[in-house]
PDB file of C-alpha atoms in Angstrom:
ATOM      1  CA  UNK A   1      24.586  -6.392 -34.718  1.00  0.00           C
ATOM      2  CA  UNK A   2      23.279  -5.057 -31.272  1.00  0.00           C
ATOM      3  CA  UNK A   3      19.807  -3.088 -31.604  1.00  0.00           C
ATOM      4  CA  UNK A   4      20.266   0.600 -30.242  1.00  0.00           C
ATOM      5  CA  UNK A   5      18.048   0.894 -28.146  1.00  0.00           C
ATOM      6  CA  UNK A   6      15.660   4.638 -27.687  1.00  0.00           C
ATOM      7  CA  UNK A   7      17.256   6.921 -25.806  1.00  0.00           C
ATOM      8  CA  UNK A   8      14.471   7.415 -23.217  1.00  0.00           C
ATOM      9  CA  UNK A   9      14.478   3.497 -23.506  1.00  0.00           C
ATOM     10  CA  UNK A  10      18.359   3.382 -22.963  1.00  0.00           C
ATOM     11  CA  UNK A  11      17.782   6.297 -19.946  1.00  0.00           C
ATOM     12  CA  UNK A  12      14.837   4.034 -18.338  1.00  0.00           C
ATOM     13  CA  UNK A  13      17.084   1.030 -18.557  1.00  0.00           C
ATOM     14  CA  UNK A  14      20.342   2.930 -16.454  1.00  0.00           C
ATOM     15  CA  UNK A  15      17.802   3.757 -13.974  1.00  0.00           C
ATOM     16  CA  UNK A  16      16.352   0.437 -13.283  1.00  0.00           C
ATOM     17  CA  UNK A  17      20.277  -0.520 -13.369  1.00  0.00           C
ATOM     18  CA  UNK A  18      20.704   2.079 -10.815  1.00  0.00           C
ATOM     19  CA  UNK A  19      17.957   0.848  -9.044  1.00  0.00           C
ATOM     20  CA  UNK A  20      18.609  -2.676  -8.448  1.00  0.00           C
ATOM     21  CA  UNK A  21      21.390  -1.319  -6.682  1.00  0.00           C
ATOM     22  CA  UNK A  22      19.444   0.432  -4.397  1.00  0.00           C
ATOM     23  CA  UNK A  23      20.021   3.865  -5.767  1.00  0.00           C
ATOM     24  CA  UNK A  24      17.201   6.041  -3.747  1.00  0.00           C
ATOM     25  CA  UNK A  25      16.970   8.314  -6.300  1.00  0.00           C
ATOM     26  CA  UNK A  26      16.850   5.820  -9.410  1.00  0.00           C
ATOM     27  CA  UNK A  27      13.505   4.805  -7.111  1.00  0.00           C
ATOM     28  CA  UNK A  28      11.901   8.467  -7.022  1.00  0.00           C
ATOM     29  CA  UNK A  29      12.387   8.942 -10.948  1.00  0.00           C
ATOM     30  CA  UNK A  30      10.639   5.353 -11.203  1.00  0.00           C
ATOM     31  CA  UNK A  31       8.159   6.190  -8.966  1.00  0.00           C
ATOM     32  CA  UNK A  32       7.094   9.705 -10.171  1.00  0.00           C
ATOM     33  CA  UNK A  33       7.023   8.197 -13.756  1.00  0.00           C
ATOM     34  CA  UNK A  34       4.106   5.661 -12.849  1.00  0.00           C
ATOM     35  CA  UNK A  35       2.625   6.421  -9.158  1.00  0.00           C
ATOM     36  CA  UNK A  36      -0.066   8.640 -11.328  1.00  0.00           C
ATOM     37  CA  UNK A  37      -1.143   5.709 -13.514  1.00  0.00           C
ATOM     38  CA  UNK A  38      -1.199   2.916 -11.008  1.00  0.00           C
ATOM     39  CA  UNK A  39      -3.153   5.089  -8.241  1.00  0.00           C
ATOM     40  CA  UNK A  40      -5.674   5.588 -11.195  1.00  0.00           C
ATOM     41  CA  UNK A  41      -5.597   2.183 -12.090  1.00  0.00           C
ATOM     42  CA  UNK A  42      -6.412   0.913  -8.471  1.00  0.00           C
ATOM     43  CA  UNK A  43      -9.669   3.542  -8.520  1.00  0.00           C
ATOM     44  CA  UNK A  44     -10.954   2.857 -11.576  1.00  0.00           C
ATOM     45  CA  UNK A  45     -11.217  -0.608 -10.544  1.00  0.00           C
ATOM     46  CA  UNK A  46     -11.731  -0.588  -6.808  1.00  0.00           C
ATOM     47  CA  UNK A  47     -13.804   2.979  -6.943  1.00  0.00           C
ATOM     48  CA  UNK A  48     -11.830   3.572  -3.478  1.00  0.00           C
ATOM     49  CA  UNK A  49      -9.804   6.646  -3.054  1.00  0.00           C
ATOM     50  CA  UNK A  50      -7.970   5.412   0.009  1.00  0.00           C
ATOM     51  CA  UNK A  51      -7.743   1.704  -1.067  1.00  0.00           C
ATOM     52  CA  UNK A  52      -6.193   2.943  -4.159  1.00  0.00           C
ATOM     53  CA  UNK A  53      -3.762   5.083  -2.355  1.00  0.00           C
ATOM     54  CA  UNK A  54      -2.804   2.505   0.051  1.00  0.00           C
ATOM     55  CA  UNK A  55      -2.421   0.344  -2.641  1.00  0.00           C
ATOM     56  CA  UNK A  56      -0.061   2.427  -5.131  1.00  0.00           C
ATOM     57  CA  UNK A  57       2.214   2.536  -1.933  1.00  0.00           C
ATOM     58  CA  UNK A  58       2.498  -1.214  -1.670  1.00  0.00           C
ATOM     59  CA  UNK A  59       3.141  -1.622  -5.034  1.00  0.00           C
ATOM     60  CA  UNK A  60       6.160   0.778  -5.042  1.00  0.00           C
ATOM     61  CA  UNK A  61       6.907  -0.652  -1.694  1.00  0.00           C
ATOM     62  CA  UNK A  62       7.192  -4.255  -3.402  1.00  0.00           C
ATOM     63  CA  UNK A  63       9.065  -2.667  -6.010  1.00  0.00           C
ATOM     64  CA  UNK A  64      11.776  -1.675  -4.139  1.00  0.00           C
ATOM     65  CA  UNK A  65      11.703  -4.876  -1.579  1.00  0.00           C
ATOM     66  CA  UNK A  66      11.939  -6.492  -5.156  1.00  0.00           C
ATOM     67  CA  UNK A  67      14.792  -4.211  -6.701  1.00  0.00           C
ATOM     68  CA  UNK A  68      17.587  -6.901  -6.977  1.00  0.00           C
ATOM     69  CA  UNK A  69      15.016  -8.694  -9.449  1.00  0.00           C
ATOM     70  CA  UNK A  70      14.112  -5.983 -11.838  1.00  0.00           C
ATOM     71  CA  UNK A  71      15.387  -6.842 -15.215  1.00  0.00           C
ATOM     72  CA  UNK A  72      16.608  -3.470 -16.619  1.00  0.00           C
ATOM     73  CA  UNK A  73      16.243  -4.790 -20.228  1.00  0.00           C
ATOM     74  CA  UNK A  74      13.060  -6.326 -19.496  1.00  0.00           C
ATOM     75  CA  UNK A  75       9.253  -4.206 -20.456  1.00  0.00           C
ATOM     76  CA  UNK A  76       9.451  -2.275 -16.887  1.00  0.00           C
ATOM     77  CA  UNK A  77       6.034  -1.139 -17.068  1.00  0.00           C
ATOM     78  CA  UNK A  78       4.422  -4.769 -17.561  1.00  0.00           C
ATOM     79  CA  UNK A  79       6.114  -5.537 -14.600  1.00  0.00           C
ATOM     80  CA  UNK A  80       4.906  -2.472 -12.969  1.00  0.00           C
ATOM     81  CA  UNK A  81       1.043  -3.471 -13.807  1.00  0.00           C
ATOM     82  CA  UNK A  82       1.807  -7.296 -13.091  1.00  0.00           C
ATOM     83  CA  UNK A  83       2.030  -6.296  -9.618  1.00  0.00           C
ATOM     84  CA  UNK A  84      -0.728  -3.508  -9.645  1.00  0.00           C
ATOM     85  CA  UNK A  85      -3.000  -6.196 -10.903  1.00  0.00           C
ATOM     86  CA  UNK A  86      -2.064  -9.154  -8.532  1.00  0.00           C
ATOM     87  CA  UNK A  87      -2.747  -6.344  -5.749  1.00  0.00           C
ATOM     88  CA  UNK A  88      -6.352  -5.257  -7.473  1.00  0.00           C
ATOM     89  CA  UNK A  89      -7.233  -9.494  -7.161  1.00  0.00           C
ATOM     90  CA  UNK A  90      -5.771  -9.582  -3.644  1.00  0.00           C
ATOM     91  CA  UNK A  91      -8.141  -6.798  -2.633  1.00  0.00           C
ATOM     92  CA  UNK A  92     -10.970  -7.646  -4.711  1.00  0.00           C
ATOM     93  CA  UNK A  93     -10.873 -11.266  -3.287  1.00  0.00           C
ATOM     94  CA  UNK A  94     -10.216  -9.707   0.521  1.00  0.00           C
ATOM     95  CA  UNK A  95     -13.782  -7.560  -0.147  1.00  0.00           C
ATOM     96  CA  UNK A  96     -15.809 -10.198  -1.394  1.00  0.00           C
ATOM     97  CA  UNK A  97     -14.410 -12.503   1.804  1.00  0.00           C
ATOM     98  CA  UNK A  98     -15.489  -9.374   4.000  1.00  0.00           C
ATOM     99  CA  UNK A  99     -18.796  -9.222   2.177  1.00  0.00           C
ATOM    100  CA  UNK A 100     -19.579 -12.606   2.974  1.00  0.00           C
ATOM    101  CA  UNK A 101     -18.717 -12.945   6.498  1.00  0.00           C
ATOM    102  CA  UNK A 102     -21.031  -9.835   6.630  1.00  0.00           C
ATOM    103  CA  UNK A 103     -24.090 -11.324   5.357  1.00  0.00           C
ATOM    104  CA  UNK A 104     -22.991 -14.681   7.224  1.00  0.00           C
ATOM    105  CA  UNK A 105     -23.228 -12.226  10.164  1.00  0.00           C
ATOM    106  CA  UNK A 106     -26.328 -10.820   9.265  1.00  0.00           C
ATOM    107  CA  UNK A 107     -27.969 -13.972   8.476  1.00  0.00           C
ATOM    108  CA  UNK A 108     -27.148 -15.273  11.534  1.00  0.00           C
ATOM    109  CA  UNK A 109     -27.922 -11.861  13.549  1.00  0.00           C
ATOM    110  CA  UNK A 110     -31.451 -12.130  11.405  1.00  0.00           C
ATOM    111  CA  UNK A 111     -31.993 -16.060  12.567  1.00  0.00           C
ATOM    112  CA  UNK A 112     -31.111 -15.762  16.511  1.00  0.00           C
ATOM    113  CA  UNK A 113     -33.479 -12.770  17.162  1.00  0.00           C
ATOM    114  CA  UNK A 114     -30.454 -10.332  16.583  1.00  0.00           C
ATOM    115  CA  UNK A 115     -27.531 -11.655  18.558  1.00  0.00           C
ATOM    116  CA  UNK A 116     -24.329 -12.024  17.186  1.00  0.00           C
ATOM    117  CA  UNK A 117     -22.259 -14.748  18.663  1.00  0.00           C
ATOM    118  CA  UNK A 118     -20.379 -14.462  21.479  1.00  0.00           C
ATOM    119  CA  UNK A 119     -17.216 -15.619  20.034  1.00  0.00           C
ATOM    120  CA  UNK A 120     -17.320 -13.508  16.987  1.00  0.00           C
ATOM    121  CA  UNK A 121     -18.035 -10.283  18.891  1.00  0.00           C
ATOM    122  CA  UNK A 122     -15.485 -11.181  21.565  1.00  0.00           C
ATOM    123  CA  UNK A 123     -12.732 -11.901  18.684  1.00  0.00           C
ATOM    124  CA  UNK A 124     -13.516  -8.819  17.136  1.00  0.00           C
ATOM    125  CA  UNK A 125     -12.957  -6.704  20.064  1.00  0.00           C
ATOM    126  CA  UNK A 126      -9.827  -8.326  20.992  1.00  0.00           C
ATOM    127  CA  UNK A 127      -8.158  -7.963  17.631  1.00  0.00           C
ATOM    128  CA  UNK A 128      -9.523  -4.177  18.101  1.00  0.00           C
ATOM    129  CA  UNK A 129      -8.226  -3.456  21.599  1.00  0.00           C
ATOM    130  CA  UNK A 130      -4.874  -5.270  20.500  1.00  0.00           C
ATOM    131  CA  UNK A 131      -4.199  -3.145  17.422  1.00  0.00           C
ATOM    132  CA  UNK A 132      -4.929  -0.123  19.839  1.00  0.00           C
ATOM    133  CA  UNK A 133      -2.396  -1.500  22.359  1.00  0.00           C
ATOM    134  CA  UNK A 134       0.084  -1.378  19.316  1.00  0.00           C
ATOM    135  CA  UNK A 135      -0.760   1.954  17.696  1.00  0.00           C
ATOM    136  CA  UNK A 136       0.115   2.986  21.375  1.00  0.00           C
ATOM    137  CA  UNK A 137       3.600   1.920  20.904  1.00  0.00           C
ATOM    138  CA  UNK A 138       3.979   4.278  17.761  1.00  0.00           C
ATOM    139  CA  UNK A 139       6.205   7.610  17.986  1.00  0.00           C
ATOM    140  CA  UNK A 140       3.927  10.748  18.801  1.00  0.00           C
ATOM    141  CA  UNK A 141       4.019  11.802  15.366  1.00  0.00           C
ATOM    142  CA  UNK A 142       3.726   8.534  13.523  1.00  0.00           C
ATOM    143  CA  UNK A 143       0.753   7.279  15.791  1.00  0.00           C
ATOM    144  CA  UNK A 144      -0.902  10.994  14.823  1.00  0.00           C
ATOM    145  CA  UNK A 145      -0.251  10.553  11.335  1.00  0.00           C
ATOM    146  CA  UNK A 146      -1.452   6.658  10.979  1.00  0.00           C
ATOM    147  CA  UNK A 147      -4.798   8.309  13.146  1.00  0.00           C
ATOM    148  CA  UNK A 148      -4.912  11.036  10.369  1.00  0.00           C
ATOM    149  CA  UNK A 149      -5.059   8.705   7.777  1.00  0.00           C
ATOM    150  CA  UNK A 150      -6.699   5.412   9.118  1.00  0.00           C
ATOM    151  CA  UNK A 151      -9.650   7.114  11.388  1.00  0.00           C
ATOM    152  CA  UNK A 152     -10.246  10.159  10.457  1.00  0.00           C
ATOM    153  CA  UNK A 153      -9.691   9.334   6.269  1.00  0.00           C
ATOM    154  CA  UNK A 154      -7.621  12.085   5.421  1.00  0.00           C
ATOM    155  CA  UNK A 155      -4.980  11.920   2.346  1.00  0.00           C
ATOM    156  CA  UNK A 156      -1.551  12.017   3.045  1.00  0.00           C
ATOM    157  CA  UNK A 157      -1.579  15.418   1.047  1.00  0.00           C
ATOM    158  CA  UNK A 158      -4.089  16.705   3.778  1.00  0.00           C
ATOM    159  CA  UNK A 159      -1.877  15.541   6.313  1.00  0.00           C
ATOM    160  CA  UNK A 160       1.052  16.587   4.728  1.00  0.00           C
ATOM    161  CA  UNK A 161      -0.443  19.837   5.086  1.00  0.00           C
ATOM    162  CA  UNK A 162      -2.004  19.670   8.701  1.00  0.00           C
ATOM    163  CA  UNK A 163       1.033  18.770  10.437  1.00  0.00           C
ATOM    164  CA  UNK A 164       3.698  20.781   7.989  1.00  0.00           C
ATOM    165  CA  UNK A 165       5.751  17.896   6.841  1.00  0.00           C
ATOM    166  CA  UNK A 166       5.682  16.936   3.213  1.00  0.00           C
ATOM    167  CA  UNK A 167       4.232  14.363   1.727  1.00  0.00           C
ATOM    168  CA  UNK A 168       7.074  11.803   1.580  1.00  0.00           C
ATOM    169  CA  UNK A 169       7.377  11.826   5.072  1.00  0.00           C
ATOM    170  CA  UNK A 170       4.001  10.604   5.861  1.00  0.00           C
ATOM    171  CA  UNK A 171       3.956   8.210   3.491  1.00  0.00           C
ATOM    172  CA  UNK A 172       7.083   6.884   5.632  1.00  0.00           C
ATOM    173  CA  UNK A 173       5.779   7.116   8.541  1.00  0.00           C
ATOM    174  CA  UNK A 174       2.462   5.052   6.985  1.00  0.00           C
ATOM    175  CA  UNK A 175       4.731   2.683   5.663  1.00  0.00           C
ATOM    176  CA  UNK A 176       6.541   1.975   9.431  1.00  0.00           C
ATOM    177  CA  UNK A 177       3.228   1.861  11.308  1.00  0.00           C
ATOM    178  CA  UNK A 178       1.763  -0.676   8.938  1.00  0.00           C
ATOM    179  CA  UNK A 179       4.895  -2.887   8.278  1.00  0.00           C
ATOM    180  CA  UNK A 180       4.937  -2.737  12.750  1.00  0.00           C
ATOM    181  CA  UNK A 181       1.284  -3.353  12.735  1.00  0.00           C
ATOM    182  CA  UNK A 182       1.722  -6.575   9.832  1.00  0.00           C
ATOM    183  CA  UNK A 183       4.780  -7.618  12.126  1.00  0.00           C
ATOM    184  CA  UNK A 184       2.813  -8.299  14.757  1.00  0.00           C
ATOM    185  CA  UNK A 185      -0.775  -9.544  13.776  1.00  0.00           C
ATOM    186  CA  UNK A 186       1.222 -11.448  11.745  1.00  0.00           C
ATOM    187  CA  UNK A 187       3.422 -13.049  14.720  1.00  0.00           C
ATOM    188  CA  UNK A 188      -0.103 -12.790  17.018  1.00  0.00           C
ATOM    189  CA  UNK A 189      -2.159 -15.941  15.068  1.00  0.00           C
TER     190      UNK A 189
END
């Protein structure tokens, strides 16, 4: 005899039925139910407002990339926190690498009488002058919103409110300008 399943559990499995097949709304009922635990998973690990923010998006982004492989009878929410931890590694690895090649820098800044090399600066402000070239290339409004968020560190919320658009649609407009910007560093080494 078939176990009956909950019926929150038996609602939670028609949506992630109705999400494999790409139903958009299937997604937002997903994503309202966790987006509040995984951002304040990613800060009380990272300590990083914005890295935690950037982060929840790119695990609900995955998550819907991913939607034809969610098992709807499976533990959702494991799956949900497989990801949010693979992501919390990813960045935690990507920091110490940074750190590093900091005090590399530093060490060798310290040793040559305060000189960084040649090659490192003029790599550095070629990858910087090329990601300006391409944040050039955005729409009006998504270049504004991606200069919002990534220079001048506001939440989407704030910038939500700033330009009066809601929230959603800077989070899609954050989503385009970094998948663009990926795209192309990614095509560039």
């Amino acid at each position: 005899m078939k176990n009956k399943l909950h019926p929150t559990e038996e609602t939670e499995r028609k949506q992630l039925q109705c999400l494999r097949k790409g139903d958009k709304k299937a997604f937002e009922t997903v994503y309202r139910k966790y987006v509040s635990r995984v951002y304040n998973f990613f800060l009380s690990l990272l300590h990083d407002k914005f890295a935690a923010e950037d982060l929840t998006q790119d695990v609900f982004l995955k998550i819907w990339e991913r939607r034809a492989d969610i098992d709807p009878d499976g533990h959702f929410e494991a799956y949900v926190f497989t990801i949010a931890r693979h992501m919390v590694a990813q960045e935690s690895e990507k920091r110490l690498r940074a750190e590093c090649l900091k005090e590399a820098l530093q060490m060798q800044k310290d040793c040559a009488g305060g000189d960084v090399s040649t090659e490192q600066f003029v790599e550095a402000e070629s990858l910087r002058a090329y990601i300006n070239i391409l944040v050039e290339q955005f729409p009006p409004v998504r270049k504004h919103v991606f200069l919002l968020s990534r220079v001048h560190h506001l939440t989407n919320r704030e910038i939500a409110r700033k330009l009066s658009v809601s929230e959603k649609t800077v989070e899609t407009h954050l989503y385009r300008a970094l998948k663009f910007l990926k795209s192309k560093l990614g095509n560039a080494k």
